[in-house]
């Protein structure tokens, strides 16, 4: 949270008018507005983050239940960055809606804004994504009905929700791998470390009894209540360390591993894991002791929260080092450093607007998951845009353009008589692209990141006569559909890699967003859409093409068609 609200922006909600003239509202949309009173605030008059988490969870849960028509429980909450603090007298507005339902789970998008009733100004505090699972008593698993997105914003969220789910379900494994392979140097044995604060001094242990107001009518504890208790003990550990006013800045993605019920005792433990210059990480662990067996505990949740602190003058405090306890403490200390790097990567790649993500972000194992997400979600966003303009049709291919801000994007659509899985296999093998696309001389595989993500070094002939060839380093991310009705997808974006530095004889160029979406039309027919968002480097190619869908592009489309037809039986389709 920021000490002050620096940029205030009035939030406008675009209206979507239905055919009958009514204004459309999403049927799962739930709104909550709360006036911040002293009982919701800390001693500085700022809204406690725990209270906000409770309101967010309640609003999101009601939205999930509206879709599921049965009780739901919180399964997980994605990383949250709190951008502003809220104060007594202000109004917090929470809006939640189901973005997509999968099988038994659904993603709920939550948007939090703050309003100053005196000035009428509104500003964004944060947005979050939570996953809820439908849990009706005695019915076993509940298969949810699908969400039908109506507006372009809903279609985009629906489409990207599948990619967020993918990231979520791999999260624990990913973080574990990254943390264990991290080579961050620690400062455990430096001179400064002699003046470090012993972590043990910040340790907090606290117990809570789950009472009926903390649970739903099925006696399941609300996820938001657990989060609020966790935030409260984390804040105590934070206060002990910073000797100032700790302010919660981020909460890492977490998962409710198991349920708890009315009557359970929730044991909460927190400690500062590591301190950086202007921020520090507190870890919290929540365990439930059930009535039936007090000696048995269930680990229900672990969370990692980062705090900063303000001194009396409202300036950011600088922190001393922390001296971890031997054993687990030292492990957590190193893991916290690795998580800090991961958080920075995430913020850099994901939190900023798609078009503000710098080109050619250096690829690194710790940001792979975010770059891959960014790659796929950028293409999904482009593909769900509504304002594509048909420019021309030639030889069964249609060329569309889209102008938005400084970006000019192109889409070429065609239908081929080849099964979608075969098309997907053939087109996702970029090393064969030169066989049908003369714009590319070579796609050389330089790193196979995993089954679905590959980095290529690409060489293209120059656009203008006599100038050097161009080269690109591209991350290709491919995805099979998450559910029927989704397209197969191959996304491309530039990254930079030390193993492929720019050379003097090639002009290093960049692609912000490009790729294919493939839709099955019939068993042996596939609609292919190829997208490219123009950056100054590739604009000359494209502007040549737009002037009359140049013979060049036509040739490429024909060649692609022929390539797919001729090679369809050479690929084994196992997807
Ligand atoms: N993030 C998001 N969704 C997750 C998830 C995670 N970390 N882990 C599992 N899920 C989803 C699965 O994808 C699946 O969704 P789908 O059916 O749409 O494909 C759904 O949860 C059920 O998964 P499944 O593997 O069948 O069950 P599970 O044994 O992993 O249980 C929970 C998942 C969430 C139901 C279970 O851990 C639980 O009950 N947790 C406690 C929830 C709770 O009570 N919260 C309130 C606070 S205590
Ligand atoms: P890990 O040990 O891998 O970090 P845990 O789920 O055991 O994961 O704990 C999560 C966090 O909770 C820890 O990083 C730590 O900050 C805090 N924690 C765990 N156990 C204790 C404890 N006994 N006392 C204080 N804090 C604890």
Coordinates of C-alpha atoms and ligand atoms in Angstrom, one line a residue:
X1 CA 0.0 0.0 0.0
X2 CA 1.3 3.4 -0.7
X3 CA 1.5 6.1 2.0
X4 CA -0.3 8.5 -0.1
X5 CA -2.6 8.3 -3.1
X6 CA -0.4 9.7 -5.8
X7 CA -2.5 9.3 -8.9
X8 CA -6.2 9.5 -8.6
X9 CA -8.2 8.4 -11.6
X10 CA -11.9 8.5 -12.1
X11 CA -13.0 5.0 -13.1
X12 CA -15.5 4.8 -15.9
X13 CA -17.5 1.7 -16.5
X14 CA -18.3 1.2 -20.2
X15 CA -21.9 0.2 -20.8
X16 CA -22.9 -2.8 -22.8
X17 CA -26.4 -2.4 -24.3
X18 CA -28.4 -5.5 -25.1
X19 CA -30.5 -5.9 -28.3
X20 CA -33.6 -4.9 -26.4
X21 CA -31.9 -1.6 -25.2
X22 CA -31.4 -2.7 -21.6
X23 CA -28.0 -2.2 -20.0
X24 CA -26.3 -5.6 -19.6
X25 CA -25.0 -6.6 -16.1
X26 CA -23.2 -9.9 -15.6
X27 CA -25.5 -12.3 -13.8
X28 CA -22.8 -13.3 -11.4
X29 CA -21.7 -9.8 -10.5
X30 CA -21.8 -9.0 -6.8
X31 CA -21.0 -5.6 -5.4
X32 CA -20.2 -4.6 -1.8
X33 CA -19.6 -1.1 -0.5
X34 CA -18.3 -0.5 3.0
X35 CA -17.8 2.8 4.8
X36 CA -14.5 2.4 6.6
X37 CA -15.2 2.9 10.4
X38 CA -12.7 3.0 13.3
X39 CA -13.6 -0.6 14.1
X40 CA -12.2 -1.7 10.7
X41 CA -9.0 0.3 11.0
X42 CA -5.6 0.1 12.8
X43 CA -4.3 2.7 15.2
X44 CA -3.2 4.9 12.3
X45 CA -6.8 5.1 11.0
X46 CA -6.0 2.9 8.0
X47 CA -8.2 0.0 6.9
X48 CA -6.7 -3.3 8.1
X49 CA -5.8 -5.5 5.2
X50 CA -7.3 -8.5 7.0
X51 CA -10.7 -6.8 7.1
X52 CA -10.4 -6.0 3.4
X53 CA -9.5 -9.7 2.7
X54 CA -12.6 -10.8 4.5
X55 CA -14.8 -8.4 2.5
X56 CA -13.2 -9.5 -0.7
X57 CA -13.7 -13.2 0.1
X58 CA -17.3 -12.7 1.1
X59 CA -18.1 -10.8 -2.1
X60 CA -16.3 -13.3 -4.3
X61 CA -17.9 -16.3 -2.5
X62 CA -21.4 -14.8 -3.1
X63 CA -20.6 -14.4 -6.8
X64 CA -19.4 -18.0 -7.0
X65 CA -22.5 -19.2 -5.2
X66 CA -24.7 -17.2 -7.5
X67 CA -23.2 -19.1 -10.5
X68 CA -23.0 -22.5 -8.7
X69 CA -26.4 -22.3 -7.0
X70 CA -24.8 -24.1 -4.0
X71 CA -22.3 -23.3 -1.2
X72 CA -18.7 -22.8 -2.3
X73 CA -15.3 -22.7 -0.5
X74 CA -12.2 -20.7 -1.3
X75 CA -9.6 -23.0 -2.9
X76 CA -6.9 -20.3 -3.6
X77 CA -6.2 -16.7 -4.1
X78 CA -3.6 -15.4 -6.6
X79 CA -0.9 -12.9 -5.7
X80 CA -2.3 -9.6 -4.6
X81 CA -0.4 -6.3 -4.8
X82 CA -2.0 -3.6 -2.6
X83 CA -1.4 -0.4 -4.4
X84 CA -2.9 2.1 -1.9
X85 CA -4.0 2.3 1.8
X86 CA -7.5 3.2 2.7
X87 CA -8.5 5.4 5.5
X88 CA -11.4 5.9 7.9
X89 CA -14.2 7.9 6.3
X90 CA -13.4 6.5 2.8
X91 CA -15.6 4.0 1.0
X92 CA -14.3 0.7 -0.3
X93 CA -16.1 -0.7 -3.3
X94 CA -15.7 -4.4 -4.2
X95 CA -16.9 -5.9 -7.3
X96 CA -16.7 -9.6 -8.1
X97 CA -17.8 -11.7 -11.0
X98 CA -17.2 -15.3 -12.2
X99 CA -14.8 -15.2 -15.1
X100 CA -15.0 -18.8 -16.0
X101 CA -16.2 -22.1 -14.6
X102 CA -14.1 -25.2 -15.2
X103 CA -15.3 -28.5 -13.7
X104 CA -16.0 -28.1 -10.0
X105 CA -14.0 -24.9 -9.6
X106 CA -14.4 -21.4 -11.0
X107 CA -12.3 -18.2 -11.2
X108 CA -13.7 -15.1 -9.6
X109 CA -12.2 -11.7 -10.6
X110 CA -12.3 -9.2 -7.8
X111 CA -11.8 -5.5 -8.3
X112 CA -11.3 -3.1 -5.4
X113 CA -11.6 0.6 -5.7
X114 CA -11.6 3.3 -3.1
X115 CA -13.8 6.3 -3.1
X116 CA -13.5 9.6 -1.2
X117 CA -17.1 10.7 -0.7
X118 CA -16.1 14.3 -0.1
X119 CA -14.2 14.8 -3.4
X120 CA -16.1 12.1 -5.4
X121 CA -12.8 10.7 -6.6
X122 CA -12.3 7.0 -7.1
X123 CA -9.1 5.0 -7.6
X124 CA -8.0 1.4 -7.9
X125 CA -6.7 -0.3 -4.8
X126 CA -6.0 -3.8 -6.3
X127 CA -7.5 -6.6 -8.3
X128 CA -7.4 -10.2 -7.4
X129 CA -8.4 -13.6 -8.7
X130 CA -9.8 -16.2 -6.4
X131 CA -10.7 -19.8 -7.1
X132 CA -13.8 -21.3 -5.5
X133 CA -14.9 -24.9 -5.5
X134 CA -18.6 -25.8 -5.3
X135 CA -19.4 -28.0 -2.3
X136 CA -23.0 -29.0 -1.9
X137 CA -23.7 -31.2 1.1
X138 CA -24.0 -34.9 0.4
X139 CA -23.8 -34.4 -3.4
X140 CA -20.2 -35.2 -4.0
X141 CA -18.5 -33.3 -6.8
X142 CA -20.6 -30.6 -8.4
X143 CA -20.2 -30.1 -12.1
X144 CA -20.6 -26.4 -12.8
X145 CA -22.5 -25.0 -15.8
X146 CA -20.3 -23.0 -18.2
X147 CA -20.0 -19.2 -18.1
X148 CA -21.2 -17.6 -21.3
X149 CA -19.2 -14.4 -21.7
X150 CA -21.1 -11.6 -23.4
X151 CA -19.0 -8.4 -23.5
X152 CA -15.5 -8.2 -25.1
X153 CA -14.0 -7.7 -21.6
X154 CA -15.8 -10.9 -20.4
X155 CA -14.6 -12.8 -23.4
X156 CA -11.0 -11.7 -22.8
X157 CA -11.2 -12.6 -19.1
X158 CA -12.8 -15.9 -19.9
X159 CA -10.1 -16.7 -22.4
X160 CA -7.2 -15.7 -20.1
X161 CA -8.7 -17.4 -17.1
X162 CA -7.7 -20.7 -18.6
X163 CA -4.1 -19.6 -18.7
X164 CA -4.2 -18.3 -15.1
X165 CA -5.6 -21.6 -14.0
X166 CA -2.7 -23.4 -15.7
X167 CA -0.3 -21.1 -13.8
X168 CA -2.1 -21.6 -10.6
X169 CA -2.2 -25.4 -10.7
X170 CA 1.6 -25.5 -11.4
X171 CA 2.3 -22.7 -8.9
X172 CA 3.5 -24.7 -5.9
X173 CA 5.7 -26.9 -8.0
X174 CA 7.1 -24.0 -9.9
X175 CA 7.9 -22.0 -6.8
X176 CA 9.5 -25.0 -5.2
X177 CA 11.7 -25.6 -8.2
X178 CA 12.7 -22.0 -8.5
X179 CA 13.4 -21.6 -4.8
X180 CA 15.5 -24.8 -4.7
X181 CA 17.5 -23.9 -7.8
X182 CA 18.1 -20.3 -6.7
X183 CA 21.7 -19.2 -6.5
X184 CA 21.1 -15.9 -4.7
X185 CA 24.1 -15.0 -2.5
X186 CA 23.1 -14.4 1.1
X187 CA 24.7 -12.1 3.6
X188 CA 24.7 -14.5 6.5
X189 CA 28.3 -14.2 7.2
X190 CA 29.1 -10.6 6.4
X191 CA 30.2 -8.0 8.9
X192 CA 26.9 -6.3 8.7
X193 CA 25.2 -9.6 9.7
X194 CA 26.7 -9.2 13.1
X195 CA 24.3 -6.3 13.8
X196 CA 21.4 -8.3 12.4
X197 CA 18.1 -8.6 14.3
X198 CA 17.5 -12.2 15.5
X199 CA 14.5 -13.6 13.6
X200 CA 13.4 -15.4 16.8
X201 CA 12.5 -12.0 18.3
X202 CA 9.7 -11.6 15.7
X203 CA 8.1 -15.0 16.3
X204 CA 4.3 -15.0 17.0
X205 CA 2.1 -17.9 17.9
X206 CA -1.6 -17.3 18.4
X207 CA -4.8 -19.4 18.6
X208 CA -8.3 -18.8 17.4
X209 CA -11.5 -20.7 18.0
X210 CA -13.8 -21.0 15.0
X211 CA -17.2 -19.8 16.0
X212 CA -20.5 -19.7 13.9
X213 CA -19.9 -16.1 12.7
X214 CA -16.6 -17.2 11.2
X215 CA -18.3 -19.9 9.1
X216 CA -21.0 -20.5 6.5
X217 CA -24.2 -22.3 7.2
X218 CA -22.5 -25.6 6.5
X219 CA -20.0 -24.8 9.3
X220 CA -17.1 -24.4 6.9
X221 CA -14.8 -21.6 8.0
X222 CA -14.7 -18.7 5.5
X223 CA -11.4 -18.4 3.7
X224 CA -11.4 -14.7 4.3
X225 CA -11.6 -15.2 8.0
X226 CA -8.5 -17.5 7.9
X227 CA -6.7 -14.9 5.8
X228 CA -7.6 -12.1 8.2
X229 CA -6.3 -14.1 11.2
X230 CA -3.1 -14.8 9.2
X231 CA -2.7 -11.2 8.3
X232 CA -3.1 -10.2 11.9
X233 CA -0.3 -12.4 13.2
X234 CA 1.9 -11.4 10.3
X235 CA 1.4 -7.8 11.2
X236 CA 2.4 -8.5 14.8
X237 CA 5.6 -10.2 13.6
X238 CA 6.2 -7.3 11.2
X239 CA 5.7 -4.7 14.0
X240 CA 8.2 -6.4 16.2
X241 CA 10.8 -6.3 13.5
X242 CA 10.3 -2.8 12.0
X243 CA 9.6 -0.8 15.1
X244 CA 7.5 1.4 12.8
X245 CA 4.1 1.1 11.2
X246 CA 4.1 -2.0 9.0
X247 CA 2.0 -1.7 5.8
X248 CA 1.1 -4.9 3.9
X249 CA 2.3 -4.6 0.3
X250 CA 1.9 -8.0 -1.3
X251 CA 0.5 -11.5 -0.5
X252 CA 1.9 -14.3 -2.6
X253 CA -0.5 -16.8 -4.2
X254 CA -1.8 -19.3 -1.8
X255 CA -3.9 -22.4 -1.6
X256 CA -6.4 -23.6 1.1
X257 CA -5.1 -27.1 1.5
X258 CA -7.9 -28.4 3.7
X259 CA -11.1 -27.2 5.2
X260 CA -11.8 -26.3 8.8
X261 CA -15.1 -26.2 10.7
X262 CA -16.9 -24.4 13.6
X263 CA -15.3 -25.7 16.8
X264 CA -11.8 -26.1 15.4
X265 CA -8.9 -24.3 16.9
X266 CA -6.7 -22.6 14.4
X267 CA -3.1 -22.3 15.5
X268 CA -1.3 -19.5 13.7
X269 CA 2.5 -19.0 13.6
X270 CA 4.4 -16.2 12.0
X271 CA 8.0 -15.1 11.8
X272 CA 10.1 -12.6 9.7
X273 CA 11.9 -14.8 7.1
X274 CA 14.1 -12.2 5.6
X275 CA 14.6 -8.4 5.4
X276 CA 15.6 -6.5 2.3
X277 CA 16.4 -2.8 2.3
X278 CA 13.0 -1.2 2.2
X279 CA 10.8 -4.3 2.6
X280 CA 10.7 -7.6 4.4
X281 CA 8.9 -11.0 4.2
X282 CA 6.8 -12.5 6.9
X283 CA 5.7 -16.1 6.6
X284 CA 2.6 -17.4 8.3
X285 CA 1.4 -21.0 8.8
X286 CA -2.1 -21.9 9.8
X287 CA -3.0 -25.3 11.3
X288 CA -6.4 -26.6 12.4
X289 CA -6.9 -28.8 15.5
X290 CA -10.2 -30.6 15.1
X291 CA -12.6 -31.4 17.9
X292 CA -12.6 -35.1 17.3
X293 CA -8.8 -35.5 17.8
X294 CA -7.1 -32.6 19.6
X295 CA -3.7 -34.2 19.2
X296 CA -4.0 -34.2 15.4
X297 CA -3.5 -31.1 13.4
X298 CA -4.1 -30.3 9.7
X299 CA -1.9 -27.8 7.9
X300 CA -4.5 -25.7 6.2
X301 CA -2.6 -22.8 4.8
X302 CA 0.8 -21.0 4.5
X303 CA 1.2 -17.5 3.3
X304 CA 4.1 -15.2 2.5
X305 CA 3.4 -11.5 2.9
X306 CA 5.7 -8.5 2.2
X307 CA 5.6 -5.4 4.3
X308 CA 7.2 -2.0 4.2
X309 CA 7.1 0.5 7.0
X310 CA 6.8 4.3 7.5
X311 CA 8.6 6.3 10.1
X312 CA 7.0 9.1 12.1
X313 CA 7.5 11.5 9.1
X314 CA 5.8 9.2 6.7
X315 CA 9.2 8.2 5.1
X316 CA 10.0 4.6 4.0
X317 CA 12.1 2.9 6.7
X318 CA 15.4 1.2 5.9
X319 CA 15.7 -2.1 7.6
X320 CA 18.6 -3.9 9.3
X321 CA 19.5 -7.5 8.2
X322 CA 17.7 -10.4 9.9
X323 CA 19.6 -13.2 11.5
X324 CA 17.7 -16.4 10.8
X325 CA 17.5 -19.2 13.2
X326 CA 19.6 -22.2 12.3
X327 CA 18.0 -25.0 10.3
X328 CA 14.6 -24.2 9.0
X329 CA 15.1 -20.5 9.6
X330 CA 18.2 -20.4 7.3
X331 CA 16.3 -22.3 4.6
X332 CA 13.4 -19.9 4.9
X333 CA 15.8 -16.9 4.8
X334 CA 17.2 -18.2 1.4
X335 CA 13.8 -19.1 0.1
X336 CA 12.5 -15.6 0.9
X337 CA 15.3 -14.1 -1.2
X338 CA 14.4 -16.3 -4.1
X339 CA 10.7 -15.4 -3.7
X340 CA 11.7 -11.7 -3.8
X341 CA 13.3 -12.2 -7.2
X342 CA 10.3 -14.1 -8.4
X343 CA 7.9 -11.3 -7.2
X344 CA 9.9 -8.7 -9.0
X345 CA 9.8 -10.7 -12.2
X346 CA 6.1 -11.1 -11.8
X347 CA 5.5 -7.5 -11.2
X348 CA 7.7 -6.5 -14.1
X349 CA 6.1 -8.8 -16.6
X350 CA 2.5 -9.4 -15.4
X351 CA 1.4 -6.4 -13.4
X352 CA 2.0 -3.8 -16.0
X353 CA -0.4 -3.3 -18.9
X354 CA 0.2 -5.7 -21.8
X355 CA 1.4 -2.9 -24.1
X356 CA 3.8 -1.6 -21.4
X357 CA 5.7 -4.8 -21.0
X358 CA 9.1 -4.0 -22.4
X359 CA 10.1 -5.9 -25.5
X360 CA 12.7 -8.6 -25.3
X361 CA 12.5 -9.2 -21.5
X362 CA 15.6 -11.2 -20.6
X363 CA 14.5 -14.8 -20.3
X364 CA 15.4 -16.5 -17.1
X365 CA 14.1 -19.7 -15.5
X366 CA 12.6 -17.6 -12.7
X367 CA 10.5 -15.5 -15.0
X368 CA 9.7 -18.3 -17.5
X369 CA 6.3 -18.9 -16.1
X370 CA 5.3 -15.2 -16.2
X371 CA 6.8 -14.7 -19.7
X372 CA 4.9 -17.7 -21.0
X373 CA 1.7 -16.4 -19.3
X374 CA 2.3 -13.0 -20.8
X375 CA 3.0 -14.5 -24.3
X376 CA -0.3 -16.5 -24.3
X377 CA -2.5 -13.9 -22.7
X378 CA -1.3 -11.1 -25.0
X379 CA -2.3 -13.3 -28.0
X380 CA -5.6 -14.2 -26.4
X381 CA -6.3 -10.5 -25.7
X382 CA -5.5 -9.6 -29.3
X383 CA -7.7 -12.5 -30.6
X384 CA -10.7 -11.4 -28.5
X385 CA -10.6 -7.8 -29.7
X386 CA -13.9 -6.9 -31.3
X387 CA -12.9 -4.1 -33.6
X388 CA -11.0 -5.9 -36.3
X389 CA -11.7 -4.4 -39.7
X390 CA -11.8 -6.6 -42.8
X391 CA -9.3 -5.1 -45.2
X392 CA -9.4 -7.4 -48.1
X393 CA -10.1 -11.0 -49.2
X394 CA -7.8 -12.8 -51.6
X395 CA -7.5 -16.4 -52.5
X396 CA -9.7 -17.6 -49.6
X397 CA -7.6 -15.6 -47.1
X398 CA -9.0 -12.6 -45.3
X399 CA -6.8 -9.8 -44.0
X400 CA -8.0 -7.8 -41.0
X401 CA -6.4 -4.8 -39.3
X402 CA -6.8 -3.2 -35.9
X403 CA -5.6 0.2 -34.9
X404 CA -5.2 0.8 -31.2
X405 CA -3.1 3.6 -29.8
X406 CA 0.4 3.3 -31.2
X407 CA -0.2 -0.3 -32.3
X408 CA -1.3 -1.6 -35.6
X409 CA -2.2 -5.3 -35.6
X410 CA -2.9 -7.7 -38.4
X411 CA -4.9 -10.9 -38.7
X412 CA -4.9 -13.3 -41.6
X413 CA -7.7 -15.9 -41.6
X414 CA -8.0 -18.9 -43.7
X415 CA -9.6 -22.4 -43.6
X416 CA -7.7 -25.5 -44.5
X417 CA -8.9 -29.1 -45.1
X418 CA -6.7 -30.6 -42.4
X419 CA -7.6 -31.8 -38.9
X420 CA -6.9 -29.2 -36.2
X421 CA -4.5 -31.4 -34.2
X422 CA -2.4 -32.0 -37.3
X423 CA -2.3 -28.3 -38.1
X424 CA -1.3 -27.6 -34.5
X425 CA 1.5 -30.1 -34.6
X426 CA 2.8 -28.9 -37.9
X427 CA 2.6 -25.2 -37.2
X428 CA 4.0 -25.4 -33.7
X429 CA 7.1 -27.0 -35.1
X430 CA 8.6 -23.6 -36.0
X431 CA 11.8 -25.2 -37.3
X432 CA 9.7 -26.1 -40.4
X433 CA 8.3 -22.6 -40.9
X434 CA 10.8 -21.7 -43.7
X435 CA 9.2 -24.6 -45.7
X436 CA 6.2 -22.4 -46.3
X437 CA 7.0 -18.9 -45.3
X438 CA 9.7 -17.1 -47.2
X439 CA 9.9 -14.3 -44.6
X440 CA 11.9 -16.7 -42.5
X441 CA 15.1 -18.3 -43.5
X442 CA 15.8 -20.2 -40.3
X443 CA 14.1 -21.0 -37.0
X444 CA 16.8 -22.6 -34.9
X445 CA 15.8 -24.1 -31.6
X446 CA 18.0 -22.7 -28.9
X447 CA 16.3 -23.8 -25.7
X448 CA 13.5 -26.3 -25.0
X449 CA 12.1 -24.9 -21.8
X450 CA 9.4 -27.5 -21.4
X451 CA 6.9 -29.5 -23.4
X452 CA 5.0 -26.3 -24.4
X453 CA 7.6 -23.6 -24.4
X454 CA 10.5 -23.3 -26.7
X455 CA 13.0 -20.5 -27.6
X456 CA 14.1 -20.0 -31.2
X457 CA 16.7 -17.9 -32.9
X458 CA 15.0 -16.7 -36.1
X459 CA 16.7 -15.2 -39.2
X460 CA 14.7 -13.3 -41.8
X461 CA 15.8 -11.9 -45.1
X462 CA 16.0 -8.1 -45.0
X463 CA 13.1 -6.0 -46.2
X464 CA 15.0 -3.5 -48.1
X465 CA 17.5 -4.5 -50.8
X466 CA 21.2 -4.4 -49.7
X467 CA 20.5 -4.1 -46.0
X468 CA 21.5 -6.8 -43.4
X469 CA 19.3 -9.8 -42.6
X470 CA 17.2 -9.4 -39.4
X471 CA 17.2 -11.8 -36.5
X472 CA 14.8 -12.4 -33.6
X473 CA 14.9 -14.4 -30.4
X474 CA 11.4 -15.7 -29.9
X475 CA 9.6 -17.6 -27.1
X476 CA 7.0 -19.9 -28.7
X477 CA 4.4 -21.1 -26.2
X478 CA 1.8 -23.5 -27.4
X479 CA -1.5 -24.5 -25.7
X480 CA -4.1 -27.2 -26.3
X481 CA -7.7 -26.1 -25.5
X482 CA -8.6 -26.0 -21.8
X483 CA -12.2 -27.0 -22.8
X484 CA -14.3 -27.6 -25.9
X485 CA -14.8 -24.3 -27.7
X486 CA -11.3 -23.0 -26.9
X487 CA -8.8 -22.7 -29.7
X488 CA -5.4 -24.4 -30.0
X489 CA -2.9 -21.6 -29.8
X490 CA 0.7 -20.9 -30.6
X491 CA 2.0 -17.6 -29.2
X492 CA 5.3 -15.8 -30.1
X493 CA 7.0 -12.9 -28.4
X494 CA 10.6 -11.6 -28.3
X495 CA 12.8 -12.4 -25.3
X496 CA 16.5 -11.9 -24.9
X497 CA 18.9 -14.6 -24.0
X498 CA 22.7 -14.4 -23.2
X499 CA 23.1 -17.5 -25.4
X500 CA 21.9 -15.6 -28.4
X501 CA 23.4 -12.1 -28.3
X502 CA 22.9 -9.6 -31.1
X503 CA 25.6 -9.8 -33.8
X504 CA 27.0 -7.2 -36.1
X505 CA 25.9 -8.8 -39.3
X506 CA 22.3 -9.2 -38.3
X507 CA 19.8 -6.4 -37.3
X508 CA 18.2 -7.5 -34.0
X509 CA 14.5 -7.0 -34.3
X510 CA 11.6 -7.6 -31.9
X511 CA 8.1 -9.0 -31.9
X512 CA 5.7 -7.9 -29.2
X513 CA 2.9 -10.3 -29.9
X514 CA 2.3 -12.8 -32.8
X515 CA 0.9 -16.3 -33.2
X516 CA -1.8 -18.6 -34.4
X517 CA -5.2 -19.6 -33.1
X518 CA -6.7 -22.7 -34.6
X519 CA -10.3 -23.6 -34.4
X520 CA -11.8 -26.9 -35.3
X521 CA -14.6 -26.3 -37.8
X522 CA -15.3 -29.9 -38.7
X523 CA -13.3 -33.1 -38.2
X524 CA -11.1 -32.3 -41.2
X525 CA -11.4 -28.6 -41.4
X526 CA -9.5 -26.0 -39.4
X527 CA -9.9 -22.2 -39.3
X528 CA -6.4 -20.7 -38.9
X529 CA -5.9 -17.1 -37.7
X530 CA -2.5 -15.7 -37.8
X531 CA -1.9 -12.5 -35.7
X532 CA 0.9 -10.0 -35.6
X533 CA 1.1 -6.8 -33.6
X534 CA 3.4 -4.4 -35.5
X535 CA 6.4 -2.8 -33.8
X536 CA 8.5 -0.3 -35.7
X537 CA 11.0 -3.0 -36.7
X538 CA 8.5 -5.2 -38.5
X539 CA 6.3 -2.5 -39.9
X540 CA 8.0 -2.3 -43.3
X541 CA 7.0 -6.0 -44.0
X542 CA 3.5 -5.4 -43.0
X543 CA 2.9 -2.1 -44.8
X544 CA 4.1 -3.7 -47.9
X545 CA 1.5 -6.4 -47.4
X546 CA -1.4 -4.2 -46.5
X547 CA -1.2 -2.3 -49.8
X548 CA -3.4 -4.7 -51.6
X549 CA -2.6 -7.9 -49.7
X550 CA 0.6 -8.2 -51.6
X551 CA 1.4 -11.1 -53.8
X552 CA 3.8 -12.0 -51.1
X553 CA 1.2 -12.7 -48.4
X554 CA -0.9 -14.6 -50.9
X555 CA 2.0 -16.8 -51.7
X556 CA 2.6 -17.5 -48.0
X557 CA -1.1 -18.4 -47.5
X558 CA -1.0 -20.7 -50.5
X559 CA 2.3 -22.3 -49.4
X560 CA 1.0 -22.8 -45.9
X561 CA -2.1 -24.5 -47.2
X562 CA 0.0 -26.8 -49.4
X563 CA 2.5 -27.5 -46.6
X564 CA -0.3 -28.6 -44.3
X565 CA -2.0 -30.7 -46.9
X566 CA 1.2 -32.4 -47.9
X567 CA 2.5 -33.1 -44.5
X568 CA -0.7 -33.8 -42.5
X569 CA -0.1 -37.6 -42.4
X570 CA 3.5 -37.2 -41.3
X571 CA 2.6 -36.1 -37.8
X572 CA 1.4 -38.4 -35.1
X573 CA -1.6 -36.9 -33.4
X574 CA -1.7 -37.9 -29.8
X575 CA -3.2 -34.8 -28.1
Ligands
LIG1 N1 -5.8 -23.3 -7.0 C1 -7.0 -23.3 -7.7 N2 -7.8 -24.4 -7.9 C2 -7.4 -25.5 -7.3 C3 -6.2 -25.7 -6.6 C4 -5.4 -24.5 -6.4 N3 -4.3 -24.5 -5.8 N4 -6.0 -26.9 -6.2 C5 -7.1 -27.6 -6.7 N5 -7.9 -26.8 -7.4 C6 -9.1 -27.1 -8.1 C7 -8.9 -28.2 -9.1 O1 -8.4 -27.7 -10.3 C8 -10.3 -28.7 -9.2 O2 -11.0 -27.9 -10.1 P1 -11.9 -28.5 -11.4 O3 -12.8 -29.5 -10.8 O4 -12.6 -27.3 -11.9 O5 -10.9 -29.1 -12.4 C9 -10.9 -28.5 -7.9 O6 -10.1 -27.6 -7.2 C10 -11.0 -29.8 -7.1 O7 -9.8 -30.4 -7.2 P2 -9.5 -31.9 -6.7 O8 -8.2 -32.3 -7.1 O9 -10.7 -32.7 -7.0 O10 -9.6 -31.7 -5.1 P3 -8.6 -31.5 -4.0 O11 -8.5 -32.7 -3.2 O12 -7.3 -30.9 -4.5 O13 -9.3 -30.3 -3.2 C11 -10.1 -28.3 -2.5 C12 -9.3 -29.0 -3.5 C13 -9.9 -26.8 -2.7 C14 -11.6 -28.6 -2.6 C15 -9.6 -28.8 -1.1 O14 -8.2 -28.6 -0.9 C16 -10.3 -28.1 0.1 O15 -11.3 -28.5 0.5 N6 -9.6 -27.0 0.6 C17 -10.2 -26.2 1.7 C18 -11.2 -25.2 1.1 C19 -11.8 -24.4 2.3 O16 -12.4 -24.9 3.1 N7 -11.5 -23.1 2.2 C20 -12.0 -22.2 3.2 C21 -11.0 -21.8 4.2 S1 -10.5 -23.1 5.3
LIG2 P1 8.1 -23.3 5.0 O1 8.7 -23.8 6.3 O2 8.5 -24.2 3.8 O3 8.3 -21.9 4.8 P2 5.6 -23.7 6.4 O4 4.2 -23.9 5.8 O5 6.1 -24.7 7.4 O6 6.5 -23.6 5.1 O7 5.6 -22.3 7.0 C1 5.2 -21.1 6.3 C2 5.8 -20.0 7.1 O8 5.2 -19.9 8.4 C3 7.3 -20.1 7.3 O9 8.0 -19.6 6.2 C4 7.5 -19.3 8.5 O10 7.7 -17.9 8.2 C5 6.2 -19.4 9.3 N1 6.3 -20.4 10.3 C6 6.3 -21.8 10.2 N2 6.5 -22.4 11.3 C7 6.7 -21.4 12.3 C8 6.9 -21.4 13.7 N3 7.0 -22.5 14.4 N4 7.0 -20.2 14.3 C9 6.9 -19.1 13.6 N5 6.6 -19.0 12.3 C10 6.6 -20.2 11.6

